[in-house]
GROMACS .gro file of C-alpha atoms in nm:
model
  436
    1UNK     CA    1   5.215   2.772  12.020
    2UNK     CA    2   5.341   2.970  12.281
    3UNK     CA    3   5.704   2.995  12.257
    4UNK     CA    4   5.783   3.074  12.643
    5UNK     CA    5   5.637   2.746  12.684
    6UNK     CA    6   5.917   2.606  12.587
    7UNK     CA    7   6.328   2.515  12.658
    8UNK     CA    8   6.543   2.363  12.368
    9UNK     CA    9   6.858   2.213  12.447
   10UNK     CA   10   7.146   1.999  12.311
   11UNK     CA   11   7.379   1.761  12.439
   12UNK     CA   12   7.677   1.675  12.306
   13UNK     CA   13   7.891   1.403  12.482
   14UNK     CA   14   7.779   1.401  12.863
   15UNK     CA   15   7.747   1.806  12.832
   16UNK     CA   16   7.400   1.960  12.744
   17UNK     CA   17   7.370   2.365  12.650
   18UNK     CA   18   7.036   2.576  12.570
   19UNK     CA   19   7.007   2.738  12.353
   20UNK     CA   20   6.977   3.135  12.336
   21UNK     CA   21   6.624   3.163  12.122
   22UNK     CA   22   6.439   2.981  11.828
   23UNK     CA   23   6.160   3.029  11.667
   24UNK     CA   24   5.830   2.833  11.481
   25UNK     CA   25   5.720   2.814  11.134
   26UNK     CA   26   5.461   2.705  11.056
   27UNK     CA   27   5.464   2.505  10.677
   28UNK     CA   28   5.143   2.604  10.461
   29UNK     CA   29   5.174   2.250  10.238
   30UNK     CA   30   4.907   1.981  10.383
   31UNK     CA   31   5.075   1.613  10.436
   32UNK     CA   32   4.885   1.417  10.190
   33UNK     CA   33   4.743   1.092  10.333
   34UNK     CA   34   4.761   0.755  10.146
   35UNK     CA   35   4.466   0.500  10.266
   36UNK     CA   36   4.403   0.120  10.207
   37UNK     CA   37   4.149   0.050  10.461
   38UNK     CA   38   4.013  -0.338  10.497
   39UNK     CA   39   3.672  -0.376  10.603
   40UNK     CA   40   3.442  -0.658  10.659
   41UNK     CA   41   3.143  -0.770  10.503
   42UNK     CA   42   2.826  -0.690  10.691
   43UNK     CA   43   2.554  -0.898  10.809
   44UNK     CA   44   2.231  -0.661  10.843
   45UNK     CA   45   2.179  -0.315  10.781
   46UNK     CA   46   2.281  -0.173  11.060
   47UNK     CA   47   2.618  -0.266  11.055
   48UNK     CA   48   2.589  -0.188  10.622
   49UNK     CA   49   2.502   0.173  10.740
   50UNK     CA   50   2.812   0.191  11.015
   51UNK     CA   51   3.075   0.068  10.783
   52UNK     CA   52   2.981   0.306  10.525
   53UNK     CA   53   2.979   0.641  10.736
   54UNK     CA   54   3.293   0.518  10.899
   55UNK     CA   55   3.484   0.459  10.526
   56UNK     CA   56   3.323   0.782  10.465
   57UNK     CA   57   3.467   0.979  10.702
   58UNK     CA   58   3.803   0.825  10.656
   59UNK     CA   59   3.825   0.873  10.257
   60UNK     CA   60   3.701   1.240  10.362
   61UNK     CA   61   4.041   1.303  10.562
   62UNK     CA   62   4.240   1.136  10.296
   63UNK     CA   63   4.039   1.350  10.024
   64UNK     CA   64   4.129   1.666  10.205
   65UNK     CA   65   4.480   1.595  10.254
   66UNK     CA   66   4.549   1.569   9.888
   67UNK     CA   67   4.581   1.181   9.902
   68UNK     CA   68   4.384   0.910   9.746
   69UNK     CA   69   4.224   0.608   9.879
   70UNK     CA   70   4.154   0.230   9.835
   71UNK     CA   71   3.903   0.058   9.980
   72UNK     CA   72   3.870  -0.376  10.008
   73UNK     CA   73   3.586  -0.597  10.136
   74UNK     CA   74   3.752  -0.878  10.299
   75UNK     CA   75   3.635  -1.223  10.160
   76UNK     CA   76   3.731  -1.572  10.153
   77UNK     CA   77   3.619  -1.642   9.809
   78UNK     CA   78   3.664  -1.301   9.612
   79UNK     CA   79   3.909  -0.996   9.601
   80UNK     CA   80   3.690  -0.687   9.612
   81UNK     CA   81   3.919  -0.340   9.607
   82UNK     CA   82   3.787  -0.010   9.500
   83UNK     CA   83   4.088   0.169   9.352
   84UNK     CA   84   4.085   0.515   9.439
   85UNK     CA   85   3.735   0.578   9.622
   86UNK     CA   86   3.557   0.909   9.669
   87UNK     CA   87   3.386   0.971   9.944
   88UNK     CA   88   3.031   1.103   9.774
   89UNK     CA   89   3.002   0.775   9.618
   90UNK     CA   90   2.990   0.578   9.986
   91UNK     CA   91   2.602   0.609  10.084
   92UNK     CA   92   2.296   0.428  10.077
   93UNK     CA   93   2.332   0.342   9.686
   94UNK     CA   94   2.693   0.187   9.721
   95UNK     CA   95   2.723  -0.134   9.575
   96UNK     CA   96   2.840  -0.275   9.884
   97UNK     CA   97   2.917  -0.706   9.824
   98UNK     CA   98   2.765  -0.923  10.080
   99UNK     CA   99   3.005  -1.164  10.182
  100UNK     CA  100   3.105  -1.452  10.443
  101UNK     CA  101   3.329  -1.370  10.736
  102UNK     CA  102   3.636  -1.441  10.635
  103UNK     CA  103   3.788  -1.740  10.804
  104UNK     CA  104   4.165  -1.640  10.745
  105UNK     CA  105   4.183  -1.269  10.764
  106UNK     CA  106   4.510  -1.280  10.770
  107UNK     CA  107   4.566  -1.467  10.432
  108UNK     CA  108   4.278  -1.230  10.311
  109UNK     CA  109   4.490  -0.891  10.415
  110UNK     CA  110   4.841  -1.092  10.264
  111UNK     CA  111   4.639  -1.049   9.914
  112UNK     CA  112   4.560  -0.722   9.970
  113UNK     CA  113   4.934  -0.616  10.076
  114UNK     CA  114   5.071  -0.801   9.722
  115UNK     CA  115   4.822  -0.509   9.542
  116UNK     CA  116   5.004  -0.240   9.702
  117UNK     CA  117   5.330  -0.084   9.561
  118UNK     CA  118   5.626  -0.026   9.818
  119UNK     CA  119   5.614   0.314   9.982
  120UNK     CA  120   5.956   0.474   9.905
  121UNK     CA  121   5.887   0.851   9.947
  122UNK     CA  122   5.826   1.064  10.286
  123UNK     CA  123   5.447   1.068  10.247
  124UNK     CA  124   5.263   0.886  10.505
  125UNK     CA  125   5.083   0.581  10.348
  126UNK     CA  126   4.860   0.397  10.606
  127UNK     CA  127   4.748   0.052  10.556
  128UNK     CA  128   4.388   0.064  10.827
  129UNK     CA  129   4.265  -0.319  10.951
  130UNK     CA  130   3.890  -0.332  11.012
  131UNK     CA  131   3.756  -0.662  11.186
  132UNK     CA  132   3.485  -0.783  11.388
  133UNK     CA  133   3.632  -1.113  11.489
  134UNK     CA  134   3.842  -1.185  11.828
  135UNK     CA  135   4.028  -1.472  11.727
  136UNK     CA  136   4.220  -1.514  11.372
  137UNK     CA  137   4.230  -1.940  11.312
  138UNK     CA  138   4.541  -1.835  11.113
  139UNK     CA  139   4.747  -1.608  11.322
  140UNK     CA  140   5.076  -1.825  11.286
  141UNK     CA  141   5.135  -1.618  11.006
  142UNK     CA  142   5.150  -1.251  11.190
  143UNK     CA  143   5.508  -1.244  11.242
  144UNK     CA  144   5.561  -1.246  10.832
  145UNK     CA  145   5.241  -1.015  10.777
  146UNK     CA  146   5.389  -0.756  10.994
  147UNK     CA  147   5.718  -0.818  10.816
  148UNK     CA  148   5.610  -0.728  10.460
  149UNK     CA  149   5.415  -0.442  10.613
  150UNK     CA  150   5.720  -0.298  10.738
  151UNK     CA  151   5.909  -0.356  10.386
  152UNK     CA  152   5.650  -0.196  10.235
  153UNK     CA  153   5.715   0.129  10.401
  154UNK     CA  154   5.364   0.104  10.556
  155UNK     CA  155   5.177   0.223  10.899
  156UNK     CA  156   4.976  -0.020  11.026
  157UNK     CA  157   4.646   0.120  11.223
  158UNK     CA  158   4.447  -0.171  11.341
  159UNK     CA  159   4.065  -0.149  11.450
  160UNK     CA  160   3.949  -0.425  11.612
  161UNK     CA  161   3.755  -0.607  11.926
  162UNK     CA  162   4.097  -0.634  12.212
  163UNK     CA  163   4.283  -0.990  12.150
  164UNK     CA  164   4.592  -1.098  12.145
  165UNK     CA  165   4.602  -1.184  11.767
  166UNK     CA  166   4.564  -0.827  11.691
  167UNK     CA  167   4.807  -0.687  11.984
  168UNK     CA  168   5.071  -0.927  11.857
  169UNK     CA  169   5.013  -0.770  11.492
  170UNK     CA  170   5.046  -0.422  11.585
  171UNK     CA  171   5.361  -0.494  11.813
  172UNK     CA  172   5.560  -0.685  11.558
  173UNK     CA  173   5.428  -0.385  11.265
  174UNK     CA  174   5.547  -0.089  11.522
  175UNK     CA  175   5.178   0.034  11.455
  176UNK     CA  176   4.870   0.135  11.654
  177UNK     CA  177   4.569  -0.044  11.801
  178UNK     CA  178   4.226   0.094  11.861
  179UNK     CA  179   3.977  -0.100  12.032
  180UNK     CA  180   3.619  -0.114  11.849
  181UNK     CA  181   3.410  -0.153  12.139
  182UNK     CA  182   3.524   0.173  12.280
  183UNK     CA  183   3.377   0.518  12.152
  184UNK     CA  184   3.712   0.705  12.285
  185UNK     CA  185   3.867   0.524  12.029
  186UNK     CA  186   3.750   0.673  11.714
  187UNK     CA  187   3.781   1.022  11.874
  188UNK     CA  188   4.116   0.915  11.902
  189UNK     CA  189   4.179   0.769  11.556
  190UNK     CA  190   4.049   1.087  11.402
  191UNK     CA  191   4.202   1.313  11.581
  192UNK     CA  192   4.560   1.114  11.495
  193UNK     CA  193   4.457   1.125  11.125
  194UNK     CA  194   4.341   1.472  11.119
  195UNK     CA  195   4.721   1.574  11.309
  196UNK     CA  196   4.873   1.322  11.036
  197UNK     CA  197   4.772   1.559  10.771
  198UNK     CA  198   4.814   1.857  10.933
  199UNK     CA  199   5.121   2.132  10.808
  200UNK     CA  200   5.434   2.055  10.966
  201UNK     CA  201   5.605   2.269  11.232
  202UNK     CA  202   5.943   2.402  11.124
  203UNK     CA  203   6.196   2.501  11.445
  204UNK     CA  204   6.503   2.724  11.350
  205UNK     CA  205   6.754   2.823  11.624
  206UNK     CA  206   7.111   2.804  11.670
  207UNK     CA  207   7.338   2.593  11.788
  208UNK     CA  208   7.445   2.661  12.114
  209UNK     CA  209   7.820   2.464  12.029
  210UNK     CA  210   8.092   2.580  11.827
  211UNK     CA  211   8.124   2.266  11.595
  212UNK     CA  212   8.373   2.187  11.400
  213UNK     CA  213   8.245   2.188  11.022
  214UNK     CA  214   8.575   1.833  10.931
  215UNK     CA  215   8.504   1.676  11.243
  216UNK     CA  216   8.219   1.456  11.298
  217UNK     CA  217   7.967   1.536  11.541
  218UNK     CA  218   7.639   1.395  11.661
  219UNK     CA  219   7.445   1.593  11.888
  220UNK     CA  220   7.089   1.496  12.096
  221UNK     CA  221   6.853   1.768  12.084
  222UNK     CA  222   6.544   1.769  12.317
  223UNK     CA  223   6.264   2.017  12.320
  224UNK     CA  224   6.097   2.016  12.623
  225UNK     CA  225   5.730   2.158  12.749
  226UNK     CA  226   5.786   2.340  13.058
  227UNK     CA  227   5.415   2.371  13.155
  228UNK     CA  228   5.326   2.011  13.007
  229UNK     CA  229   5.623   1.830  13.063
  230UNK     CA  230   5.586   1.731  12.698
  231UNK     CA  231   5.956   1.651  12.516
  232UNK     CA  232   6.071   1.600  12.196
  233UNK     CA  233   6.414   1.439  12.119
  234UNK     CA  234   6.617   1.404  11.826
  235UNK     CA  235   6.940   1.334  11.716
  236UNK     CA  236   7.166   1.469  11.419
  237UNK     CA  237   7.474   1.399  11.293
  238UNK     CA  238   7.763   1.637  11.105
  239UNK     CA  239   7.983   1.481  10.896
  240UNK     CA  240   8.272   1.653  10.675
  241UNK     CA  241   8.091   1.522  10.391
  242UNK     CA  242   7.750   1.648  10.476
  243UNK     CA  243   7.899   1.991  10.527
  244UNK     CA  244   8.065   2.015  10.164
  245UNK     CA  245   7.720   1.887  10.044
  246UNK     CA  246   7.571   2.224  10.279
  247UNK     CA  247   7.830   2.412  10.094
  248UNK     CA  248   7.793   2.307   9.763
  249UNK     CA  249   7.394   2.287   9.767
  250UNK     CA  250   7.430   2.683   9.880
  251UNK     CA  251   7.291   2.855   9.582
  252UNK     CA  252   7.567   3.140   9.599
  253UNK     CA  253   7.823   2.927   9.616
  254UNK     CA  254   7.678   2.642   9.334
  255UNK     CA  255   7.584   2.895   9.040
  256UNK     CA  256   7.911   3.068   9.025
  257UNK     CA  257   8.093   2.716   9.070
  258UNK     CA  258   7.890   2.599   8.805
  259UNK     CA  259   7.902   2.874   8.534
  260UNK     CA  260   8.324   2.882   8.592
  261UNK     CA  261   8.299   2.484   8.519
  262UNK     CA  262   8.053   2.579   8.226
  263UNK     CA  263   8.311   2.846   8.089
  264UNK     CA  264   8.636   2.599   8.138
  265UNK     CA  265   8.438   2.341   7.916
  266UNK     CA  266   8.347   2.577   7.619
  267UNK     CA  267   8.730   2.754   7.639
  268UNK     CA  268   8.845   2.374   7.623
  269UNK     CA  269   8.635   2.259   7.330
  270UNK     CA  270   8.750   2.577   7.161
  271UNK     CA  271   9.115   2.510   7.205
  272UNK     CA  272   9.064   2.156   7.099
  273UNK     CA  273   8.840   2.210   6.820
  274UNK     CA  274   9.145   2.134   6.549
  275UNK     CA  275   9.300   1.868   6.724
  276UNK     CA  276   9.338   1.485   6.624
  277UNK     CA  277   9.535   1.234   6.815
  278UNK     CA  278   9.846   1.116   6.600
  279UNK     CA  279   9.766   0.800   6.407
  280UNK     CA  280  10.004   0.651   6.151
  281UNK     CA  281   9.738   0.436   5.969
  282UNK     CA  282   9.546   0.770   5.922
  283UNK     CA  283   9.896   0.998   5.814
  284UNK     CA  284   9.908   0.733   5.558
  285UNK     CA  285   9.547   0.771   5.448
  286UNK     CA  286   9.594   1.174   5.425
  287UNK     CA  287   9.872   1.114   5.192
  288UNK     CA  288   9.651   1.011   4.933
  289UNK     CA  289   9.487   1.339   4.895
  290UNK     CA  290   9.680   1.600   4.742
  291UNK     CA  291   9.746   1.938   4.903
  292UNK     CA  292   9.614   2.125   4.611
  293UNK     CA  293   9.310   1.968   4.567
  294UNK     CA  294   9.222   2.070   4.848
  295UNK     CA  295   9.298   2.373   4.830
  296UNK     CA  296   9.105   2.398   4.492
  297UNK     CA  297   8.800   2.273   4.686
  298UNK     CA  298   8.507   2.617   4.585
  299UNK     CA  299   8.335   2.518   4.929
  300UNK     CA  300   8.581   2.423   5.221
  301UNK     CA  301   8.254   2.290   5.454
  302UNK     CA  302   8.172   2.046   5.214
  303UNK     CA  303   8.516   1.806   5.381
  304UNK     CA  304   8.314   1.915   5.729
  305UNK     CA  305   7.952   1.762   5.616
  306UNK     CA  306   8.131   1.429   5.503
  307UNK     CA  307   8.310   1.386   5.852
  308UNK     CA  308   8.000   1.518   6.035
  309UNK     CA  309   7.748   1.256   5.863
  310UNK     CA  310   7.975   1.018   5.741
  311UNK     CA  311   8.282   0.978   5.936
  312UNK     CA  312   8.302   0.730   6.240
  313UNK     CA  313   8.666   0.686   6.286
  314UNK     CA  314   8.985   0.863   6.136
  315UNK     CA  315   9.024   0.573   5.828
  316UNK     CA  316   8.658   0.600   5.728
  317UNK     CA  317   8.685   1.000   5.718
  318UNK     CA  318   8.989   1.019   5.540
  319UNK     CA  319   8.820   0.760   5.307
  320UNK     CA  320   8.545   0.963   5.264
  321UNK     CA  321   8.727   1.256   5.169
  322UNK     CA  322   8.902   1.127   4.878
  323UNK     CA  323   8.554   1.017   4.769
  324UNK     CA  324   8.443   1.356   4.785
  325UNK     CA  325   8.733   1.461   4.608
  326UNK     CA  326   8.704   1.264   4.293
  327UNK     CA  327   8.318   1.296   4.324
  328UNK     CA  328   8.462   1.653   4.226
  329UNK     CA  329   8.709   1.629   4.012
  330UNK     CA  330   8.703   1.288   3.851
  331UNK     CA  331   8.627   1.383   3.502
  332UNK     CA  332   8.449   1.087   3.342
  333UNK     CA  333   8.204   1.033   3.659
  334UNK     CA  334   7.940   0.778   3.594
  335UNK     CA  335   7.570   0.885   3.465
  336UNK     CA  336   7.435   1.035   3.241
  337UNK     CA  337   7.519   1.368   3.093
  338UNK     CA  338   7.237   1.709   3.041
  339UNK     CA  339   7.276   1.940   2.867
  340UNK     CA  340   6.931   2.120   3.042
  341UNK     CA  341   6.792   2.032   3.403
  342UNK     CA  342   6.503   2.126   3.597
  343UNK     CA  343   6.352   1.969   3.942
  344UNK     CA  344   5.945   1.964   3.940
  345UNK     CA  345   5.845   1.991   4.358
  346UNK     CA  346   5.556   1.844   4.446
  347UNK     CA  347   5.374   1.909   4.811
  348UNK     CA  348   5.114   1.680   4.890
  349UNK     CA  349   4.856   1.782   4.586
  350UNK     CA  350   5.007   2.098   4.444
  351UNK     CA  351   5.259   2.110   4.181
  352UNK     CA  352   5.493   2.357   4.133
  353UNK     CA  353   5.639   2.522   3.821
  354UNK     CA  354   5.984   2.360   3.701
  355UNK     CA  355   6.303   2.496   3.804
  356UNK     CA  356   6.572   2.528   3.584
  357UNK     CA  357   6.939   2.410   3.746
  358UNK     CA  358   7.121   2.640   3.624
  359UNK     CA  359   7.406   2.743   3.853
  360UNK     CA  360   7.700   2.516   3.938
  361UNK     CA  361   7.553   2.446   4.316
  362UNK     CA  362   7.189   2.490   4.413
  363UNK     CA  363   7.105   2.438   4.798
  364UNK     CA  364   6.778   2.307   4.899
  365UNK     CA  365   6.599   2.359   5.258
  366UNK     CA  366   6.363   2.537   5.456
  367UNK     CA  367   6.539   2.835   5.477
  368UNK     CA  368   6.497   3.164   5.230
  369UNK     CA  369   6.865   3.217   5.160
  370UNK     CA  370   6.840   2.836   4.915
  371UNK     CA  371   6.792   2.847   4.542
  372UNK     CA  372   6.499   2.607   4.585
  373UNK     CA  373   6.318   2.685   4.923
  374UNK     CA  374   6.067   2.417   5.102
  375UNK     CA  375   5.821   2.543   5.286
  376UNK     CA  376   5.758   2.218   5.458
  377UNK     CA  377   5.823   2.170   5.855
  378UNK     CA  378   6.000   1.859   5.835
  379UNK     CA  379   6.255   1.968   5.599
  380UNK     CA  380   6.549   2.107   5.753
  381UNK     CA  381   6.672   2.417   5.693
  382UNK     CA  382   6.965   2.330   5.464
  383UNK     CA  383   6.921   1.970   5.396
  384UNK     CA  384   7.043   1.923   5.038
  385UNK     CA  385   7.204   2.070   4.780
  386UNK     CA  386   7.240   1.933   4.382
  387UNK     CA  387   7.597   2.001   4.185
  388UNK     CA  388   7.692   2.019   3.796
  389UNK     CA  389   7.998   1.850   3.698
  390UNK     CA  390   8.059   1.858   3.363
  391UNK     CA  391   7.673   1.840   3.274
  392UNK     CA  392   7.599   1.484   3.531
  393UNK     CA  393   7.392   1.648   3.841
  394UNK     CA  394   7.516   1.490   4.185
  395UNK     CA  395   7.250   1.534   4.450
  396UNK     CA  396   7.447   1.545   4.847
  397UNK     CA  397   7.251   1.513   5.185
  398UNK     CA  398   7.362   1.827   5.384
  399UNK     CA  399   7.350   1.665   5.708
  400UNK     CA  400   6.975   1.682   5.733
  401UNK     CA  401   6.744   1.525   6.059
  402UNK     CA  402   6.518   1.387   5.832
  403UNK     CA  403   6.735   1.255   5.522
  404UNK     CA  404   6.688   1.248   5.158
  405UNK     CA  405   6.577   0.962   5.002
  406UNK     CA  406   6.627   0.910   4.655
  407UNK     CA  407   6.342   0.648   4.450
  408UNK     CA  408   6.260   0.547   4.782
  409UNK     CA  409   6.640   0.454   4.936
  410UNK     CA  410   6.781   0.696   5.157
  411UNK     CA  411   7.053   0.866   5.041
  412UNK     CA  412   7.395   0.712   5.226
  413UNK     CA  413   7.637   0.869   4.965
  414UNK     CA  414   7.640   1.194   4.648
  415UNK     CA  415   7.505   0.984   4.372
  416UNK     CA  416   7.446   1.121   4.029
  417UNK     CA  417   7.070   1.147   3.901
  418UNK     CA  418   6.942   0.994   3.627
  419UNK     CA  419   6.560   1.115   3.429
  420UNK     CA  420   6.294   1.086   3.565
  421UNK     CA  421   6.483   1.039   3.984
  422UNK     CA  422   6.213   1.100   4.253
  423UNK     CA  423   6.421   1.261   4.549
  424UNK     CA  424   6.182   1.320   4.903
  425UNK     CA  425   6.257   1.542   5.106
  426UNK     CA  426   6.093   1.530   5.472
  427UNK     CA  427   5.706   1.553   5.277
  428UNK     CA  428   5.804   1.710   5.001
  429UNK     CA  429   5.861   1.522   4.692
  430UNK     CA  430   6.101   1.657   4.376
  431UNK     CA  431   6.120   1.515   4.002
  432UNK     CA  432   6.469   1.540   3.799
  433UNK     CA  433   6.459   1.586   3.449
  434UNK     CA  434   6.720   1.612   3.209
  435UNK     CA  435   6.726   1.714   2.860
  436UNK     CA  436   7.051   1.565   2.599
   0.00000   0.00000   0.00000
């Protein structure tokens, strides 16, 4: 393309400007090229063998593009589609049905259109009308074809003898109409494919006007051929909201915008980390837990993991702490009491040596830094931890993904274990015993 070929202009109001320079660009991306073609059934072999290099050549363009194709025999009695047809399978061999001229091709090509999904993309998707006849018995029904072609997002390319059925179809579908009895015609259909799928031109210049970027504007812009006589209009609109969208889309303006909006969240949530909304029912509940118990707590996190897994509203967490609480200190807690304790692990087939619980707190996970470490990918990598009060072993959940599950019940509460408990964790399986 020869760019002194060429003038661009715009108009704005009743005033049009050129503009200074521009230049082409040429994109490298094909347009890919969606096909349903509709073809008839044939009647000897000659027409067999036309119909098939014609397909073939068409499913060849699509192929090329990047697209897909779909090809459908037309037929009364059957529906006959071939989803997604390659062109080396359409020669002599093809399994092509033999079927009556449809007498309703319209009806026929309705059924067809209800097998198609709605085009709601850029891509060109083409739906290509094959027939032989001159008159369609049921063409009071064009006006709603061409209808749901349009709402499909569809281009309509017709290929038939020159009626008025099939002029009437292509005017009310905005498509195009080759005749078949004309060889000029598929020079022309190809050659419209073939540009169809061709890159796209991009044209970069500047505006010749000084536009204002919170007023709206809409400006006609026509590139014109001066050898040819060949123009090309269009029309585009600014809007004060389309330019803030310009702005914001602008990668050195939306990183920066983003990472300050990033940086005001975090320094929020860290500010607000500590604080809880005033709520006398819950003032009341915090009264019931004594100052210095808390303070006597040997592991401070251990009120975080109950409000983490447990707590779903103020009550229930202030609940839940007093539970912990006397789960600590309550002397006479309900179970059992050992003198000795071990847990036995068991993964899948192998079983481990017994290991003695003999510290006050023993953590259990995936990671080193536990007494008892899992090497097991499903167990988290501190996802329980077993206490001794006063000789009774309480087994916790420590906010694992997975959960424990103790003989089989998950775990919803610290419960104290008994000889003989069976606690899994992810795939690993652990035996308590206690000795009196």
């Amino acid at each position: 393309m020869d760019l002194n070929g060429y003038t661009l202009s715009e108009q704005l109001g009743s005033t049009a400007r050129f503009s200074e320079g521009f230049g082409f660009t040429r994109l490298e991306k094909k347009n890919p090229l969606y096909l349903t073609i509709s073809v008839p059934s044939y009647s000897n072999a000659e027409d067999r063998r036309w119909l098939l290099q014609l397909t073939s050549q068409l499913v060849k363009i699509s192929e090329q593009s990047g697209g897909f194709s779909k090809l459908h025999i037309q037929s009364d009695d059957s529906f006959h589609v071939f989803e997604r047809i390659r062109s080396q399978v359409l020669d002599v061999s093809f399994p092509y049905p033999k079927e009556k001229i449809p007498q309703f091709p319209i009806r026929n090509w309705e059924q067809l259109l209800q097998s198609i999904p709605g085009n709601e993309t850029k891509e060109d998707h083409i739906l290509l009308l094959v027939s032989f006849s001159n008159e369609w018995p049921d063409r009071f029904e064009i006006p709603e074809f061409a209808k749901r072609i349009r709402e499909k997002g569809l281009k309509l390319i017709v290929l038939s003898p020159s009626s008025l059925e099939a002029n009437k179809l292509v005017s009310y579908a905005n498509g195009d109409f080759y005749p078949i009895s004309k060889q000029e015609s598929f020079e022309s259909l190809f050659m419209d494919l073939k540009e169809t799928v061709s890159p796209d031109w991009e044209i970069k210049y500047i505006s010749p006007w000084q536009l204002s970027v919170w007023k709206e504007n809409e400006v006609m812009g026509s590139f014109t051929s001066v050898s040819t006589g060949v123009q090309f209009e269009f029309l585009y609109q600014i809007t004060p909201y389309q330019t803030l969208y310009l702005k914001v889309s602008d990668p050195f303006v939306f990183f920066p915008v983003s990472l300050f909006f990033i940086l005001l969240c975090i320094a929020s949530l860290y500010y607000l980390r500590g604080f809880e909304s005033p709520n006398p029912s819950h003032a009341k509940q915090k009264t019931l837990t004594p100052i210095s118990n808390v303070e006597n707590l040997e592991r401070q996190d251990e009120l975080e993991v109950y409000d983490r897994m447990y707590g779903e509203t103020l009550e229930k967490a202030a609940r839940d702490r007093e539970i912990a609480l006397v789960t600590k200190e309550k002397e006479n807690l309900p179970g059992t009491s050992y003198t000795y304790a071990v847990i036995q692990v068991r993964e899948g087939n192998q079983l481990y040596e017994p290991i003695p619980l003999q510290w006050s707190e023993m953590t259990i996970g995936n990671f080193e830094s536990n007494h008892i470490v899992l090497h097991d990918p499903s167990v988290s990598g501190l996802h329980a931890k077993i206490k001794n009060r006063k000789g009774k072993f309480i087994l916790f959940d420590c906010v694992s993904e997975a959960g424990v599950y103790l003989n089989g019940r998950k775990l919803l509460r610290p419960k104290v274990l008994h000889n003989l408990d069976e606690i899994q964790l992810g795939k690993t399986f652990l035996t308590f015993r206690g000795r009196y």
